[in-house]
């Protein structure tokens, strides 16, 4: 299976948390958290369509300004999601600059911000040409899904961090489609742009009863085409497997309630990105600062049955030896269940 999401931490684990998730074969990316993003190229920043912010402590939200600056003057929509109080934070950021010149821009840049509460979302739009004044407020109820597209969805759970809500995020492909190249050859079908069309159709409605046209193309021109029943083509050439899941958790206290919620939320993740701020021996400090220890991170990953564990958001006190955090987390993660 070739994963469609490629997730990587933008910064060193001692610095601001930001997870950049790139989409294979698309000029598109999303972010989990918005700490300092100056390590990203402008090209990569411009691929971003959605940003999901866990909470607005400075190290998770300071990247807003740079992103805003790169997007200004372009025809773009930027969707933001954050916890209770988020709209006030976004509006505060936007109020920090003078916008007397933007009404002359011919381009349409707008921010669509979503504040996530227990069971509802408050959405507001901020249009650049209108000096980012809040407009078009909508309130709708929600359970856990923040974004739903034909091929994937992003969900959240609300956790607790130092008496404030903090969101965890998960992105999951609905299912994964591979094309059986051997079968293509057997059926004498070409490799080409029709395959993306075909995959899209599967994601939209894999049970649809319809015809599908395979096209042979040369230099962008269709030179031959042939009609198939969509269902029989799916049966012949598509290999459908469970989709990829990436989960991101940071800035949470290690309470039993949080830990149980995270294990459930991260169930069967292909990759779990989770903070491991302190060593278990400093757990009193972890408690006081409302962060997880490396041991807790490893245990959560194991009990959630995650395939891979990546830890980050290390306290500067371990600067000399970050490997002890990794060792502690990995030892716990790889422990056999029957050794417990
Ligand atoms: Zn933090
Ligand atoms: Zn924090």
XYZ file of C-alpha atoms and ligand atoms in Angstrom:
342
model
C 0.000 0.000 0.000
C 1.349 3.370 -1.000
C 0.288 5.849 1.718
C -1.447 8.982 0.419
C -0.514 11.128 3.411
C 3.082 11.955 4.217
C 3.350 13.456 7.684
C 6.455 15.066 9.127
C 7.228 17.330 12.067
C 8.430 20.687 10.775
C 10.707 21.452 13.737
C 13.136 19.743 16.074
C 11.275 17.998 18.967
C 12.540 20.663 21.416
C 10.970 23.453 19.353
C 7.409 24.466 18.329
C 5.007 21.641 17.411
C 3.774 21.628 13.777
C 2.870 18.537 11.753
C 2.932 19.026 7.971
C 0.809 16.459 6.123
C 1.385 16.347 2.385
C -1.026 14.583 -0.016
C 0.485 12.256 -2.588
C -0.076 13.301 -6.238
C -1.760 16.555 -5.189
C -0.389 19.973 -4.585
C -2.059 20.031 -1.226
C -1.231 19.819 2.477
C -2.789 20.316 5.886
C -1.269 21.274 9.221
C -1.841 19.970 12.697
C -0.807 22.865 14.980
C 0.644 26.176 13.927
C 3.854 26.840 15.863
C 6.778 28.520 14.079
C 6.565 27.458 10.410
C 9.541 29.446 9.064
C 11.305 26.163 8.200
C 8.629 25.478 5.556
C 9.216 26.858 2.065
C 6.692 29.383 0.703
C 5.839 26.761 -1.923
C 4.894 24.248 0.738
C 2.982 26.847 2.755
C 0.882 27.670 -0.300
C -0.215 24.032 -0.516
C -1.943 24.330 2.870
C -5.746 24.354 2.750
C -6.692 23.451 6.341
C -5.008 24.132 9.677
C -6.091 22.346 12.856
C -4.851 24.035 16.038
C -4.802 22.030 19.298
C -4.863 25.153 21.514
C -3.508 28.669 21.316
C -0.554 28.622 23.684
C 2.046 30.660 21.838
C 4.225 27.729 20.728
C 1.210 26.253 18.883
C -0.141 29.390 17.190
C 2.682 31.826 16.487
C 2.921 30.587 12.871
C -0.385 32.290 12.047
C 1.305 35.577 11.102
C 3.692 34.057 8.585
C 0.950 31.991 6.965
C -1.270 35.082 6.718
C 1.554 37.034 5.120
C 2.222 34.358 2.483
C -1.484 34.032 1.605
C -2.185 37.785 1.374
C -3.009 39.015 -2.101
C -3.751 35.537 -3.469
C -6.965 33.855 -4.531
C -7.114 31.447 -1.657
C -9.311 30.099 1.080
C -7.732 29.077 4.345
C -9.761 26.949 6.748
C -8.815 27.071 10.431
C -10.046 24.989 13.347
C -9.320 25.505 17.029
C -10.773 25.049 20.530
C -13.071 27.239 22.639
C -11.955 30.873 22.464
C -10.356 30.363 19.038
C -12.380 32.982 17.132
C -11.383 35.628 19.662
C -7.729 34.631 19.193
C -7.968 34.761 15.380
C -9.722 38.129 15.532
C -7.101 39.408 17.957
C -4.337 38.426 15.539
C -6.128 40.086 12.603
C -6.720 43.228 14.687
C -2.976 43.526 15.194
C -2.357 45.043 11.744
C -3.609 48.011 9.701
C -5.625 46.973 6.649
C -6.329 50.297 4.879
C -4.814 49.076 1.580
C -6.441 45.689 1.134
C -9.724 46.929 -0.371
C -7.768 47.604 -3.574
C -6.685 43.972 -3.943
C -8.341 42.324 -6.921
C -7.784 38.857 -5.488
C -10.117 37.125 -3.066
C -8.371 35.797 0.026
C -10.555 34.670 2.890
C -10.132 32.880 6.181
C -12.860 30.541 7.346
C -12.343 29.912 11.062
C -14.129 27.275 13.124
C -14.332 27.265 16.911
C -14.887 23.758 18.220
C -17.017 23.425 21.365
C -18.304 20.275 23.090
C -21.147 19.633 20.661
C -21.190 22.559 18.272
C -18.974 24.505 15.922
C -19.093 28.276 15.448
C -17.862 29.312 12.023
C -16.978 32.839 10.885
C -15.491 34.197 7.681
C -12.910 36.964 7.356
C -12.556 38.428 3.870
C -9.320 40.238 3.093
C -10.932 42.857 0.805
C -13.288 43.765 3.610
C -10.457 44.211 6.091
C -11.083 40.851 7.711
C -14.210 42.009 9.530
C -16.046 38.952 10.911
C -19.065 37.917 8.842
C -21.405 35.043 7.879
C -21.460 33.451 11.314
C -22.962 29.968 11.340
C -23.443 27.565 14.204
C -23.869 23.862 13.625
C -23.890 20.783 15.787
C -21.141 18.219 15.500
C -19.943 14.973 17.039
C -16.323 14.425 16.115
C -15.796 14.949 12.391
C -14.388 18.363 11.438
C -13.765 17.814 7.734
C -15.203 15.218 5.400
C -14.082 14.714 1.817
C -14.744 11.787 -0.539
C -11.422 10.079 0.214
C -10.720 11.007 3.860
C -11.954 12.693 7.014
C -10.426 14.584 9.957
C -11.852 14.075 13.426
C -11.155 15.467 16.859
C -11.595 14.752 20.543
C -11.501 17.384 23.274
C -8.894 16.757 25.989
C -7.843 18.697 29.061
C -4.593 20.670 29.445
C -4.051 22.930 32.449
C -7.736 23.741 32.797
C -8.169 24.618 29.143
C -9.574 22.427 26.364
C -7.016 21.039 23.934
C -7.951 19.250 20.707
C -6.359 16.056 19.388
C -6.661 15.310 15.669
C -6.795 12.299 13.440
C -6.812 12.057 9.654
C -8.087 8.867 8.089
C -8.492 7.678 4.549
C -11.939 6.078 4.098
C -10.241 3.163 2.361
C -7.212 2.776 0.161
C -7.364 2.036 -3.577
C -4.526 0.381 -5.448
C -4.609 -0.524 -9.108
C -3.630 -4.022 -10.143
C -1.093 -3.267 -12.894
C -0.948 -6.895 -14.053
C -4.680 -6.862 -14.667
C -4.371 -3.601 -16.582
C -1.890 -5.278 -18.902
C -4.082 -8.336 -19.316
C -7.036 -6.168 -20.273
C -4.724 -4.117 -22.532
C -5.690 -0.883 -20.766
C -3.248 2.041 -20.690
C -1.859 3.803 -17.608
C -3.050 7.432 -17.736
C -5.109 10.255 -16.286
C -8.294 8.151 -16.445
C -6.952 6.220 -13.438
C -7.264 9.270 -11.143
C -10.791 9.775 -12.472
C -11.486 6.131 -11.767
C -10.124 6.337 -8.190
C -12.137 9.493 -7.535
C -15.287 7.733 -8.721
C -14.556 4.859 -6.318
C -14.146 7.285 -3.412
C -17.377 9.096 -4.337
C -19.507 5.976 -4.575
C -17.906 2.584 -4.957
C -21.291 0.847 -5.306
C -22.607 3.083 -8.073
C -24.251 1.408 -11.066
C -22.935 3.320 -14.052
C -20.669 3.192 -17.060
C -17.075 4.272 -16.918
C -15.085 5.375 -19.948
C -11.422 4.448 -20.183
C -9.468 6.844 -22.369
C -6.220 6.456 -24.271
C -4.495 9.836 -24.373
C -1.550 11.252 -26.235
C -0.256 14.756 -25.484
C -3.505 15.581 -23.678
C -5.689 14.459 -26.605
C -8.028 11.499 -26.407
C -7.163 9.115 -29.221
C -9.373 6.186 -28.247
C -11.995 5.367 -25.649
C -13.878 2.335 -24.425
C -16.893 1.981 -22.117
C -17.024 -0.464 -19.217
C -19.462 -1.191 -16.452
C -17.996 0.679 -13.453
C -18.713 -2.228 -11.117
C -16.996 -4.843 -13.253
C -13.965 -2.578 -13.723
C -13.742 -2.059 -9.931
C -13.878 -5.837 -9.459
C -11.215 -6.462 -12.115
C -8.541 -3.855 -11.452
C -9.050 -2.191 -8.037
C -7.532 -3.549 -4.844
C -9.343 -1.966 -1.898
C -7.688 -2.109 1.528
C -8.225 -0.292 4.859
C -7.180 3.374 4.772
C -4.243 5.034 6.473
C -4.753 6.768 9.850
C -2.496 9.396 11.419
C -3.182 10.724 14.912
C -1.693 13.780 16.628
C -1.871 14.416 20.383
C -0.054 17.058 22.392
C -0.335 19.248 25.502
C -2.554 17.070 27.639
C -2.417 16.126 31.270
C -1.905 12.479 32.148
C -5.246 11.993 33.915
C -6.924 8.618 33.591
C -9.801 10.270 31.740
C -7.504 11.863 29.132
C -5.492 8.668 28.686
C -8.585 6.542 28.083
C -9.944 9.084 25.612
C -6.648 9.167 23.693
C -6.350 5.357 23.512
C -9.834 5.184 22.014
C -9.257 8.061 19.646
C -5.890 6.776 18.398
C -7.071 3.139 17.957
C -5.193 1.351 15.166
C -3.331 4.420 13.933
C -0.624 3.770 11.357
C 1.351 6.548 12.980
C 0.743 8.161 16.355
C 2.478 11.505 16.897
C 2.292 12.151 20.627
C 4.049 14.466 23.052
C 6.567 12.995 25.512
C 7.556 16.117 27.376
C 9.065 14.642 30.551
C 10.689 11.451 31.794
C 8.662 9.258 34.135
C 11.051 10.148 36.971
C 9.909 13.777 36.609
C 6.235 12.856 36.607
C 5.400 15.355 39.357
C 6.607 18.110 37.063
C 4.661 16.592 34.161
C 1.544 16.675 36.325
C 2.119 20.280 37.363
C 2.676 21.448 33.791
C -0.119 19.229 32.389
C 1.998 17.217 29.952
C 2.577 13.507 29.334
C 5.683 11.541 30.232
C 7.544 9.419 27.666
C 6.389 6.289 29.470
C 2.745 7.374 29.247
C 3.179 8.153 25.529
C 4.621 4.667 24.935
C 1.854 3.007 26.924
C -0.876 4.900 25.050
C 0.663 3.902 21.691
C 0.823 0.242 22.734
C -2.735 0.100 24.119
C -4.069 1.952 21.067
C -2.376 -0.659 18.879
C -0.518 2.026 16.911
C 1.841 0.690 14.231
C 4.407 3.438 14.643
C 5.136 5.920 17.429
C 6.761 9.341 17.002
C 7.317 11.464 20.108
C 7.953 15.230 20.271
C 7.509 18.417 22.370
C 10.477 17.601 24.635
C 11.217 19.737 27.694
C 14.472 21.732 27.326
C 15.753 20.041 30.509
C 16.682 16.973 28.397
C 18.534 18.942 25.769
C 21.788 17.115 26.407
C 20.259 13.686 25.991
C 16.974 13.496 24.055
C 17.523 9.781 23.456
C 16.546 8.932 27.015
C 13.031 10.150 26.231
C 12.933 8.011 23.086
C 14.291 4.977 24.928
C 11.740 5.285 27.715
C 8.835 5.659 25.258
C 10.001 2.821 22.982
C 10.619 0.411 25.875
C 7.035 0.905 26.997
C 5.638 0.821 23.446
C 7.285 -2.493 22.529
C 6.529 -4.221 25.834
C 4.533 -7.425 25.299
C 1.000 -7.218 26.648
C 1.511 -10.473 28.637
C 4.517 -8.985 30.403
C 2.335 -6.348 32.023
Zn 3.005 23.269 24.021
Zn 0.131 24.178 25.968
